[in-house]
């Protein structure tokens, strides 16, 4: 047996890992500005958590979870988290926040696991950055999260398409559900096998079926079934988005494949990706806290697919301007000692500094500097040390000159570089 990686479980090395880290960093910085605090939840939960929230008829629970039996007496069935929302809701209830301090804003970041068919942009282990807000039923909260997504897009220099819909709430949704069920039954012979299997238990899935696309387009639309309150809620979200200058379209097919959604649902796609182009998705889940044993508290959130954002950045050619990179080359023992100190000073500027091996020739070190795409090589030898200077080689321009140590910081951080 070869010890290779599992299908759909990518290793992320070098630039790939760096871009993922960059996307996470930008998202974290955004959380700071939106006053959202971090929550860290386990990777393993009881299977029932997902069965009761994500839903038995969802593809995630019915086909895609990694589960195993624990070695405890009860033989508890555990599942690797396929998404973050259920775990965050469970943690929120378990901490008693639903009763003691219901209004909360959390973000989380980490791997999720789904046994999907792997392809570009779709993996079995993938990274999500998610946000969940509790205790806010007002439309301003929905709009704030959508503006947050738009700020994230802007920050990264990407173009997104934002699609929103409303599914109605506990009172108006049943009529819509019944209408879709009736429609599905009337077109029974045209339905795919997945729709046949789930139409009774979860008829809304017909609307986002990837096979019965034509049928879905002609199906009843949730927006036609909204009660006055839900209509008002949805209209206000749309008005607030327009006022904030966020571009969006209303798409009645956004029903989402997870069971807990109600009222506002949304999906955001990137124009820079192929078939796996959904980069952010989410919606309101006002009944979920209560369904999992907590108080009747409203909730809303979304999750960003980190790999897909990284792919979108790559395909948009949006190279991020990272810190200038310096390869520091020391020749001789005394110079090496000064270079160690100098590297610290330059890193604090901040610059990216790699101190190269002192056991290699100058030629080999310059080759390394080229290979790691350094912007500058800073060379320090015995003579330079005596003059308190360095040789500064601009690797882009292939030019070299002597610069005093006192001027080095200014030279390396000058804006024209
Ligand atoms: P989701 O639509 O299942 O929603 O996933 C959100 C995002 O995660 C997708 O839009 C996509 O970018 C990314 N994603 C999903 N599956 C994969 C995969 N196999 N490979 C790569 N990326 C993937 C949720 O997970 C909800 N928990 C979102 C939410 C939070 N709703 C309310 N709060």
XYZ file of C-alpha atoms and ligand atoms in Angstrom:
450
model
C 0.000 0.000 0.000
C 1.343 3.380 -0.950
C 1.058 6.048 1.699
C -0.362 8.740 -0.546
C -2.863 11.391 0.440
C -6.578 10.626 0.272
C -8.611 11.747 -2.721
C -10.102 15.176 -2.079
C -7.763 15.880 0.863
C -5.221 18.291 -0.602
C -1.819 19.144 0.791
C -1.302 22.888 0.641
C 2.277 23.956 0.195
C 4.125 27.201 -0.437
C 2.156 29.756 -2.460
C -1.147 27.862 -2.087
C -0.918 27.827 1.691
C 0.189 31.444 1.632
C -2.836 32.595 -0.378
C -5.199 30.712 1.924
C -3.533 32.334 4.916
C -3.829 35.726 3.247
C -7.589 35.280 2.624
C -8.100 34.230 6.255
C -6.067 37.196 7.447
C -8.152 39.644 5.428
C -11.355 38.066 6.751
C -10.065 38.288 10.340
C -9.141 41.945 9.876
C -12.673 42.582 8.608
C -14.132 40.921 11.743
C -12.217 43.393 13.872
C -13.844 46.288 12.016
C -17.309 44.719 12.326
C -16.889 43.932 16.028
C -17.332 40.171 15.564
C -15.553 37.964 18.124
C -13.960 34.561 17.514
C -15.412 31.196 18.492
C -13.491 27.905 18.230
C -15.596 24.787 18.073
C -14.653 21.087 17.863
C -14.145 19.189 14.611
C -16.123 16.237 15.972
C -19.742 16.289 17.131
C -22.509 13.755 17.650
C -24.104 12.825 14.332
C -27.548 13.807 15.675
C -26.503 17.476 15.768
C -26.278 17.544 11.967
C -29.263 15.273 11.440
C -31.435 17.659 13.432
C -30.116 20.936 11.988
C -28.544 20.559 8.545
C -31.333 18.033 7.947
C -31.769 14.358 7.051
C -32.819 15.141 3.484
C -29.873 17.445 2.759
C -27.130 16.006 0.535
C -24.657 16.778 3.303
C -26.318 14.537 5.903
C -27.746 11.899 3.582
C -24.591 11.275 1.522
C -21.547 13.288 2.505
C -20.693 12.968 6.184
C -17.637 11.172 7.536
C -18.924 9.264 10.528
C -17.578 6.600 12.860
C -18.520 4.814 16.053
C -16.662 5.886 19.178
C -15.153 3.314 21.554
C -17.358 4.418 24.456
C -19.908 2.047 26.016
C -22.837 3.644 24.243
C -21.073 3.379 20.890
C -21.784 7.047 20.144
C -21.754 7.886 16.449
C -19.510 10.854 15.745
C -19.321 12.992 12.622
C -16.513 15.169 11.311
C -18.099 18.595 10.943
C -19.427 19.160 7.419
C -20.268 22.791 8.268
C -19.848 25.152 11.218
C -23.335 26.502 11.916
C -24.735 23.558 13.976
C -21.643 23.425 16.212
C -21.758 27.178 16.838
C -25.469 27.019 17.724
C -24.837 24.073 20.058
C -21.942 25.908 21.760
C -24.065 29.054 22.116
C -26.860 27.108 23.817
C -24.450 25.077 25.932
C -22.832 28.279 27.244
C -26.337 29.460 28.265
C -26.026 32.594 26.123
C -29.508 32.146 24.647
C -30.874 32.993 28.104
C -28.164 35.105 29.745
C -26.873 37.294 26.900
C -28.580 36.388 23.619
C -27.152 39.030 21.286
C -23.847 37.605 20.049
C -21.655 37.888 16.955
C -19.158 35.103 16.246
C -16.720 34.149 13.514
C -14.920 30.837 13.019
C -12.304 29.572 10.649
C -11.174 26.049 9.908
C -11.559 22.816 7.964
C -14.894 21.178 7.097
C -15.364 17.675 5.716
C -17.796 16.487 3.044
C -17.548 13.346 0.971
C -18.243 15.089 -2.329
C -16.937 14.214 -5.789
C -13.627 16.097 -5.880
C -12.892 18.555 -8.680
C -11.307 21.980 -9.008
C -12.780 24.116 -6.219
C -14.521 21.160 -4.566
C -12.691 19.109 -1.966
C -13.491 16.640 0.782
C -11.544 18.690 3.286
C -11.955 22.403 2.671
C -11.666 25.595 4.694
C -14.537 27.831 5.641
C -14.580 31.220 7.293
C -18.011 31.673 8.846
C -19.978 34.317 10.705
C -23.036 33.675 12.925
C -25.117 36.385 14.599
C -27.668 35.608 17.315
C -30.507 37.617 18.840
C -31.124 39.892 15.872
C -34.299 39.404 13.819
C -34.296 42.888 12.267
C -33.546 43.350 8.554
C -30.688 45.768 9.334
C -28.736 42.744 10.563
C -29.270 40.835 7.299
C -28.126 43.905 5.378
C -25.098 44.399 7.635
C -23.879 40.854 6.880
C -24.348 41.348 3.144
C -22.481 44.668 3.286
C -19.741 42.803 5.198
C -19.441 40.320 2.312
C -19.272 43.209 -0.143
C -16.522 44.859 1.921
C -14.606 41.574 1.899
C -14.903 41.451 -1.905
C -13.728 45.042 -2.249
C -10.836 44.512 0.095
C -9.602 41.638 -2.075
C -10.235 43.458 -5.344
C -12.665 40.812 -6.639
C -16.007 40.924 -8.451
C -18.905 38.959 -6.957
C -22.478 38.365 -8.010
C -24.798 38.485 -4.988
C -28.179 36.729 -5.213
C -30.781 37.012 -2.501
C -34.203 35.531 -1.810
C -36.672 35.097 1.034
C -38.230 31.767 1.992
C -40.790 33.216 4.400
C -41.174 32.134 8.021
C -42.993 29.465 10.010
C -46.393 30.889 9.141
C -46.160 31.632 5.426
C -43.635 29.001 4.417
C -45.992 25.980 4.741
C -48.272 27.289 1.956
C -45.256 27.726 -0.315
C -43.974 24.277 0.578
C -47.393 22.742 -0.155
C -47.532 24.516 -3.533
C -44.099 23.172 -4.542
C -45.087 19.677 -3.386
C -48.249 19.813 -5.433
C -46.290 21.098 -8.440
C -43.713 18.317 -8.007
C -46.399 15.643 -7.851
C -48.104 17.057 -10.931
C -44.773 16.669 -12.789
C -43.807 13.360 -11.176
C -42.763 11.669 -14.419
C -40.299 14.455 -15.223
C -38.523 14.470 -11.820
C -35.024 13.065 -11.303
C -34.442 10.199 -8.865
C -33.112 12.540 -6.137
C -36.253 14.677 -6.340
C -38.428 11.548 -6.265
C -36.743 10.471 -3.057
C -37.023 13.792 -1.238
C -40.091 15.530 -2.662
C -42.377 14.488 0.230
C -39.904 15.291 2.992
C -38.230 18.362 1.510
C -40.036 19.596 -1.622
C -38.101 22.891 -1.753
C -34.989 21.046 -2.902
C -36.691 20.684 -6.267
C -36.019 24.401 -6.773
C -32.238 24.090 -6.627
C -32.050 20.670 -8.303
C -29.126 20.645 -10.727
C -30.924 18.159 -13.000
C -34.528 19.373 -13.097
C -33.470 22.924 -13.969
C -36.295 23.660 -16.433
C -38.920 22.319 -14.061
C -37.475 24.365 -11.208
C -37.694 27.566 -13.209
C -41.444 27.158 -13.686
C -42.108 26.078 -10.073
C -43.968 28.295 -7.556
C -41.811 31.084 -6.119
C -41.428 31.779 -2.412
C -41.702 35.537 -2.904
C -45.311 35.065 -4.116
C -46.207 33.393 -0.804
C -44.673 35.825 1.688
C -46.941 37.217 4.412
C -46.943 40.994 4.878
C -44.350 40.835 7.654
C -41.907 38.690 5.656
C -42.433 40.818 2.548
C -41.710 43.951 4.577
C -38.594 42.330 6.056
C -37.283 41.345 2.634
C -38.060 44.726 1.047
C -36.229 46.500 3.868
C -33.133 44.301 3.393
C -33.165 45.176 -0.326
C -33.657 48.916 0.399
C -30.783 48.953 2.903
C -28.481 47.233 0.414
C -29.335 49.772 -2.264
C -28.714 52.602 0.211
C -25.304 51.103 1.039
C -24.435 50.785 -2.660
C -24.256 46.972 -2.655
C -25.101 45.366 -5.991
C -27.396 42.318 -5.849
C -30.084 40.496 -7.779
C -33.183 38.742 -6.488
C -33.148 35.063 -7.436
C -36.180 33.004 -6.348
C -34.199 29.770 -6.824
C -31.937 30.435 -3.826
C -33.553 27.944 -1.420
C -30.268 26.473 -0.096
C -29.590 22.795 0.393
C -29.626 22.899 4.190
C -32.863 22.568 6.162
C -32.616 25.319 8.740
C -33.072 28.406 6.578
C -36.020 30.790 6.639
C -36.616 34.349 5.421
C -33.434 35.812 3.865
C -31.193 33.375 1.982
C -28.291 34.286 -0.263
C -25.554 32.912 -2.469
C -22.592 34.790 -3.789
C -20.686 33.638 -6.846
C -17.416 34.773 -8.312
C -17.258 35.710 -11.966
C -13.677 34.419 -12.044
C -14.478 30.744 -11.407
C -15.805 27.785 -13.393
C -18.523 25.408 -12.257
C -17.684 25.579 -8.536
C -18.264 29.315 -8.387
C -20.263 29.709 -5.131
C -17.824 31.529 -2.870
C -20.108 32.605 -0.012
C -23.514 31.355 1.093
C -25.822 31.727 4.036
C -29.093 32.977 5.391
C -31.400 33.390 8.328
C -32.199 30.447 10.655
C -34.565 31.907 13.238
C -36.001 28.562 14.417
C -32.716 26.683 14.818
C -31.666 27.658 18.343
C -35.048 26.534 19.676
C -35.021 23.362 17.573
C -31.698 22.360 19.173
C -33.087 22.865 22.666
C -32.450 26.569 23.299
C -34.670 29.622 23.703
C -36.512 31.055 20.672
C -33.657 33.243 19.452
C -33.151 34.512 15.912
C -29.974 33.687 14.012
C -28.329 34.495 10.714
C -24.945 33.791 9.180
C -22.831 32.842 6.203
C -19.702 30.927 5.318
C -16.957 31.786 2.858
C -15.208 29.016 0.895
C -11.567 29.959 1.406
C -10.064 27.807 -1.398
C -12.548 29.211 -3.875
C -11.646 32.780 -2.937
C -7.973 31.844 -3.368
C -8.739 30.406 -6.825
C -10.694 33.542 -7.736
C -7.730 35.715 -6.710
C -5.434 33.573 -8.803
C -7.650 33.681 -11.869
C -8.278 37.432 -11.510
C -4.498 37.864 -11.429
C -4.954 40.047 -8.375
C -1.487 39.639 -7.019
C -1.429 40.977 -3.535
C 1.309 43.440 -2.767
C 3.106 41.594 0.007
C 6.084 42.952 1.890
C 9.246 43.506 -0.163
C 11.506 40.482 0.173
C 15.161 40.773 1.093
C 17.774 38.036 0.765
C 20.494 38.805 3.295
C 23.910 37.475 2.326
C 26.756 37.421 4.856
C 30.345 36.633 3.855
C 32.566 35.577 6.767
C 32.010 35.002 10.478
C 32.056 38.630 11.641
C 29.636 39.634 8.883
C 27.342 36.721 9.803
C 27.063 38.004 13.320
C 26.181 41.524 12.152
C 23.742 40.075 9.574
C 21.774 38.198 12.248
C 21.215 41.466 14.076
C 20.485 43.353 10.841
C 17.863 40.769 9.802
C 15.951 41.500 12.998
C 16.088 45.237 12.396
C 14.867 44.872 8.811
C 12.035 42.502 9.778
C 10.789 45.084 12.262
C 10.373 47.698 9.461
C 8.571 45.417 8.389
C 10.260 43.599 5.510
C 10.385 39.934 4.584
C 13.920 38.818 5.268
C 15.601 35.466 4.607
C 19.092 35.087 5.991
C 20.903 32.854 3.488
C 23.336 30.078 4.274
C 26.787 31.397 5.162
C 28.303 28.105 4.015
C 27.643 28.757 0.341
C 29.531 30.887 -2.183
C 28.309 34.371 -3.081
C 27.281 33.042 -6.497
C 25.176 30.264 -4.955
C 23.551 32.694 -2.551
C 22.642 35.109 -5.352
C 21.132 32.197 -7.263
C 19.009 31.382 -4.229
C 17.924 35.043 -3.942
C 16.713 34.905 -7.561
C 14.943 31.604 -7.006
C 12.937 32.856 -4.032
C 12.049 35.972 -6.067
C 13.615 38.368 -3.597
C 13.303 42.042 -4.528
C 16.706 42.839 -3.041
C 19.907 41.107 -2.065
C 21.739 42.812 0.778
C 25.360 41.677 0.837
C 27.566 42.223 3.838
C 31.246 41.191 3.870
C 34.388 42.120 5.831
C 35.051 45.329 3.876
C 31.483 46.548 4.081
C 31.432 45.750 7.784
C 34.496 47.960 8.306
C 32.777 50.838 6.474
C 29.396 50.287 8.207
C 27.869 49.702 4.782
C 26.316 46.958 2.618
C 26.064 46.197 -1.085
C 22.444 46.662 -2.108
C 21.492 44.740 -5.211
C 18.136 45.504 -6.798
C 17.299 42.117 -8.318
C 14.573 43.512 -10.570
C 16.822 46.172 -12.100
C 20.021 44.053 -11.838
C 21.888 47.028 -10.414
C 24.133 47.163 -7.364
C 25.578 49.956 -5.250
C 27.008 50.546 -1.824
C 24.647 51.954 0.784
C 25.542 52.937 4.328
C 23.810 50.954 7.074
C 22.271 54.194 8.295
C 20.483 54.684 4.941
C 19.547 51.055 4.298
C 16.068 51.084 5.887
C 15.033 54.159 3.890
C 16.367 52.634 0.646
C 14.523 49.342 1.134
C 11.183 50.879 2.043
C 11.202 53.763 -0.453
C 7.812 53.848 -2.248
C 9.274 53.810 -5.773
C 10.550 50.305 -5.129
P -22.662 25.943 2.265
O -23.360 26.580 1.111
O -22.821 24.488 2.416
O -23.177 26.688 3.562
O -21.115 26.280 2.204
C -20.651 27.620 2.186
C -19.481 27.760 1.216
O -18.455 26.813 1.517
C -19.834 27.467 -0.239
O -20.430 28.589 -0.876
C -18.462 27.159 -0.819
O -17.765 28.360 -1.102
C -17.765 26.449 0.330
N -17.812 24.991 0.126
C -18.830 24.154 0.402
N -18.505 22.884 0.087
C -17.242 22.917 -0.402
C -16.328 21.919 -0.898
N -16.639 20.630 -0.933
N -15.105 22.323 -1.323
C -14.760 23.635 -1.289
N -15.571 24.610 -0.819
C -16.794 24.266 -0.390
C -22.787 26.364 4.841
O -21.882 25.625 5.093
C -23.545 27.107 5.919
N -23.061 26.636 7.229
C -23.386 28.601 5.774
C -24.090 29.361 6.842
C -23.548 29.896 7.958
N -25.388 29.579 6.894
C -25.679 30.241 8.011
N -24.569 30.424 8.654
